[in-house]
Coordinates of C-alpha atoms in Angstrom, one line a residue:
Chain A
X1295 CA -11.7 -18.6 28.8
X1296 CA -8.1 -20.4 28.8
X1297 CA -7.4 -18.7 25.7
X1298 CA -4.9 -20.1 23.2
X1299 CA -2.2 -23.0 24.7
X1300 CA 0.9 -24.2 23.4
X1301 CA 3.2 -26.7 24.2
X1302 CA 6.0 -27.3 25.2
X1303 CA 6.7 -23.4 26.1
X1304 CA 10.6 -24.1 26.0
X1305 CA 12.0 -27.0 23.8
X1306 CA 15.8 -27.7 23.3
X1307 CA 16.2 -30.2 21.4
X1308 CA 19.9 -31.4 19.5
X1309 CA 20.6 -30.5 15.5
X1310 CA 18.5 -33.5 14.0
X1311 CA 16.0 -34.1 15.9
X1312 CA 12.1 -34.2 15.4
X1313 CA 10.5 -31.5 17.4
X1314 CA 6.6 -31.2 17.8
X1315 CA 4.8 -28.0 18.9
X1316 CA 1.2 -28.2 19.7
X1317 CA -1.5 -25.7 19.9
X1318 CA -5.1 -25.7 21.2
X1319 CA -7.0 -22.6 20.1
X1320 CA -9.5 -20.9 21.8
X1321 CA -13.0 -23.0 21.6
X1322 CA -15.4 -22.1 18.7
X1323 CA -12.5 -20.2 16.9
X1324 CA -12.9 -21.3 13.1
X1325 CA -9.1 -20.1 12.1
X1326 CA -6.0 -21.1 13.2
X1327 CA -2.8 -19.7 12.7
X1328 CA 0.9 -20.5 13.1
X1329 CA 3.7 -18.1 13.4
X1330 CA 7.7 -17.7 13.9
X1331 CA 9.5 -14.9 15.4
X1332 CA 13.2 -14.3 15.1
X1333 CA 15.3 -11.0 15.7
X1334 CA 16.4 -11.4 12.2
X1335 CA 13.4 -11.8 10.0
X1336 CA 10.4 -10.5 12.6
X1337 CA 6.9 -11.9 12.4
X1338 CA 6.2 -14.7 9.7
X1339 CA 3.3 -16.3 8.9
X1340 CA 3.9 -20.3 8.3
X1341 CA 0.4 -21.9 7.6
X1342 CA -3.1 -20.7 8.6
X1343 CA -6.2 -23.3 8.4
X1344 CA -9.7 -22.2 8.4
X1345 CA -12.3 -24.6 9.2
X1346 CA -9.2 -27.7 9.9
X1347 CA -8.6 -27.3 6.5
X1348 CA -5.0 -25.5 5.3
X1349 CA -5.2 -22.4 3.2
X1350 CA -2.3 -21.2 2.7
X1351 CA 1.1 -22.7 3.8
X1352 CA 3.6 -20.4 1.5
X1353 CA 5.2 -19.3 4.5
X1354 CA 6.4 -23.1 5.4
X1355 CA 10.3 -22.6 4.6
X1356 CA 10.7 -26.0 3.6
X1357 CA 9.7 -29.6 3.1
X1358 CA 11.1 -30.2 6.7
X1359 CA 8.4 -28.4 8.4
X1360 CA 5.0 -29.8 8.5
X1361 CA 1.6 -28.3 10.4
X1362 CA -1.8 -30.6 10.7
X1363 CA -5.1 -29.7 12.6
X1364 CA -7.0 -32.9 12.8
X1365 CA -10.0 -31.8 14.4
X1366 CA -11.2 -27.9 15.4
X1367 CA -9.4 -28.2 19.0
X1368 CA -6.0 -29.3 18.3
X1369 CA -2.8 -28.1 15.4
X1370 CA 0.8 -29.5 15.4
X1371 CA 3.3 -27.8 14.2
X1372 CA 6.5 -30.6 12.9
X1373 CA 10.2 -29.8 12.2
X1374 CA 11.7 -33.2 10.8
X1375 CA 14.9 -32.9 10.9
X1376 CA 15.3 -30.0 12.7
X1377 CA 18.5 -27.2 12.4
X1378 CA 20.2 -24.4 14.8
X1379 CA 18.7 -22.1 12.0
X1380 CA 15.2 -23.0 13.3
X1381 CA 15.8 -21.6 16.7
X1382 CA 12.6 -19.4 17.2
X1383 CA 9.6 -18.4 19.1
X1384 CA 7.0 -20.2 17.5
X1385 CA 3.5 -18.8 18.5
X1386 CA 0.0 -20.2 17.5
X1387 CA -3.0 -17.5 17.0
X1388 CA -6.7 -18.2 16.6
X1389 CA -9.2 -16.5 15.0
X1390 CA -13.4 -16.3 15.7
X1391 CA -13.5 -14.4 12.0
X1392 CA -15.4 -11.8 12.9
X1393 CA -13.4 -9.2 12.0
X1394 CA -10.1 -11.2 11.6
X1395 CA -8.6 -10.5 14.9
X1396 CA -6.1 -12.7 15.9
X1397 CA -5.6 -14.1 19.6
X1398 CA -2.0 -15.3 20.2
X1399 CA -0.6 -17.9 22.4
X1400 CA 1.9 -17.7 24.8
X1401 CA 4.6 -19.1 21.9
X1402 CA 7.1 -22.3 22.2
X1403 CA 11.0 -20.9 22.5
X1404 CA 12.6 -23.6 20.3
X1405 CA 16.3 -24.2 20.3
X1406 CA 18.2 -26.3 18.3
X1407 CA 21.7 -26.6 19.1
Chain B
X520 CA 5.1 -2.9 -1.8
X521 CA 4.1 -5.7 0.1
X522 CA 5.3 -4.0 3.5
X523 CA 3.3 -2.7 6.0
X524 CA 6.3 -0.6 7.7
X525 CA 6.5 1.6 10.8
X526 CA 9.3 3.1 12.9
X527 CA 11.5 1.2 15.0
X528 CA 11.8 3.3 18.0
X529 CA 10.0 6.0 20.1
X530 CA 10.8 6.9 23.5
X531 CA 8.5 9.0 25.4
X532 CA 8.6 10.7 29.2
X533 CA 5.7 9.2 32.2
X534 CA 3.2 11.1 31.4
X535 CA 3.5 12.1 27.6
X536 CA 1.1 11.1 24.6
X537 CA 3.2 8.1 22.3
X538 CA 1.8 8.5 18.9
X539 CA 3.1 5.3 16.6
X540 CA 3.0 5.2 13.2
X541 CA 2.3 3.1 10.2
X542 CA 1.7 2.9 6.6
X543 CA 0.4 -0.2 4.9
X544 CA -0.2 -1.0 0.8
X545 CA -3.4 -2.3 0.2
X546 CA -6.4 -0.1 -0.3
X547 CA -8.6 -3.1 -0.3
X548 CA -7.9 -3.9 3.4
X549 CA -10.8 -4.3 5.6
X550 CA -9.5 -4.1 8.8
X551 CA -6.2 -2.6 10.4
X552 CA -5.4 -3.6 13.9
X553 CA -2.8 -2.8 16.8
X554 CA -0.9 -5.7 19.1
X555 CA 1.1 -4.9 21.8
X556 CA 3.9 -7.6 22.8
X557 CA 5.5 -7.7 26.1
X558 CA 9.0 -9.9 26.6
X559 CA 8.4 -13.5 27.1
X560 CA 4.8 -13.2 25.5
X561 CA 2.6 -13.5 22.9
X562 CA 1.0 -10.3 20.8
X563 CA -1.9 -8.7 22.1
X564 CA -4.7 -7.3 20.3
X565 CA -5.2 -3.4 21.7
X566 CA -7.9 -2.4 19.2
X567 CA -8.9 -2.7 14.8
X568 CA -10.5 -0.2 13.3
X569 CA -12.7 -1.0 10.4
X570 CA -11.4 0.6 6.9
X571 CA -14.5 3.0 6.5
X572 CA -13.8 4.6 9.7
X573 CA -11.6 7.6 10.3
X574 CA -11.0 7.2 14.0
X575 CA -11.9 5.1 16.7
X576 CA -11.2 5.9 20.8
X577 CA -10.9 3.0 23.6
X578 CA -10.1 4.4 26.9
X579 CA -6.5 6.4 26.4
X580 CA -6.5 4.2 22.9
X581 CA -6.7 6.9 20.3
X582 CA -6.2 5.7 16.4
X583 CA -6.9 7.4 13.3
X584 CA -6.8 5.9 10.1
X585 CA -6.3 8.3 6.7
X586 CA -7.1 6.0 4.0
X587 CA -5.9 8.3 0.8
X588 CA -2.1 8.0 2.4
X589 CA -2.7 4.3 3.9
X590 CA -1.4 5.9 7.4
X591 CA -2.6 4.9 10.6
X592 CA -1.4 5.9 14.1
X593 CA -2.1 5.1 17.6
X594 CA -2.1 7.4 20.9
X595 CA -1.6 6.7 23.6
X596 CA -2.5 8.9 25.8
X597 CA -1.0 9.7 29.6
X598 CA 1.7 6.9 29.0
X599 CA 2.5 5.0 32.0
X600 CA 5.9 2.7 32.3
X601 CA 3.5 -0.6 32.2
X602 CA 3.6 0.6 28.1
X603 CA 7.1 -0.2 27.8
X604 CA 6.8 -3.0 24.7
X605 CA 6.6 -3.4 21.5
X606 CA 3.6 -2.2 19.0
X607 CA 2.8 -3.9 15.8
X608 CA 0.8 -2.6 13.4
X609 CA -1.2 -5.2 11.1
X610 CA -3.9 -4.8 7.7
X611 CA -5.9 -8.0 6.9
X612 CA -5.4 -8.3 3.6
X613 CA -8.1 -9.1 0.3
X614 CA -10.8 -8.6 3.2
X615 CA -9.8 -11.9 4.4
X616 CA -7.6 -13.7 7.2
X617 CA -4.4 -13.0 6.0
X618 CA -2.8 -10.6 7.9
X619 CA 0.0 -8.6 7.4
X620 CA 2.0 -7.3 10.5
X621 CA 4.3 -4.8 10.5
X622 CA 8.1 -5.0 12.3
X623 CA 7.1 -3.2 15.5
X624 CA 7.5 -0.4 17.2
X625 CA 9.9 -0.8 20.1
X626 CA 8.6 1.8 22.7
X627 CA 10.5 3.1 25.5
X628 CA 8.8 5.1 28.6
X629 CA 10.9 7.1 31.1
X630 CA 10.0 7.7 34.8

């Protein structure tokens, strides 16, 4: 098993720009989640879908982030336009449901500058 | 709260038992779980214990879960250097996928 792949793993990208981070979770995994880590703030949950359908994006920060799964293999995560505050490891986790254990990606370093 | 908190630090000698700590809030979760995260990578799931169990061992993976104070801990036992990272501690919340992590536990092993 591959498990769960992201890319790009780096991405620097200028103040502005339209960054794209995509995820491909482990196959037959019903849950998908996405995730940003900073020194400052930790571990926070953006968006998870269950089934390609979103259940809960509170965590989004704002209107300039956006997250789709169009089919059971494949999420992006969008950052339109994107700001040196969104400067993050971004990681992508699936889920089988079982028991709700999550299986992390290797995570997309994101700088804006 | 809505926190699930633990410590931020433990350093321990080659050798020792680690014991990490955490408490979490809800008493409906169904499942608590420990990740380990080494720099430059993604978390790791070590183990979960389900909430009606009191303790549960996997290899030199020791937790133990007190439900009346919402604590949990994990040991581990005969720590090597290769256990230098960081542990987060994480409830899935309303039974469901929501999951709640913790800060992390930075932890520190000297030769």
């Amino acid at each position: 098993d591959a498990g769960v792949i992201q890319s790009p793993r780096h991405e620097v990208t200028e103040m502005g720009q339209e960054v794209t981070l995509r995820c491909k979770p482990i196959s037959g995994h019903n849950s998908l989640f996405w995730y940003r880590q900073t020194m400052m703030r930790g571990l926070e949950l953006l968006i998870y879908f269950n089934n390609n359908v979103p259940i809960d994006d509170s965590g989004m920060p704002e209107d300039r982030f956006s997250a789709k799964m169009p089919n059971a293999s494949f999420s992006t995560l969008k950052i339109q336009p994107s700001e040196p505050r969104d400067s993050a490891v971004y990681f992508c986790a699936s889920s089988p449901g079982r028991s709700y254990e999550q299986y992390f990606g290797p995570g997309t370093r994101l700088t804006v500058t | 709260g809505e926190d699930v908190e633990q410590s931020l630090f433990l350093s321990v000698r080659e050798g020792d038992s680690s014991v990490i700590n955490c408490t979490y809030t809800d008493s409906s979760s169904t499942y608590l779980y420990w990740y380990k995260q080494e720099p430059g990578a993604g978390l790791q799931l070590l183990t979960y214990i389900f909430s009606n169990m009191d303790m549960k061992q996997d290899q030199r993976l020791t937790v133990l879960l007190n439900k009346k104070d919402k604590h949990l801990s994990l040991r581990i036992a005969d720590t090597q250097t290769g256990d230098s990272a960081i542990y987060f501690c994480a409830e899935s919340r309303g039974g469901g996928f929501k999951t709640i992590f913790g800060a992390g536990t930075r932890l520190f092993v000297k030769a």
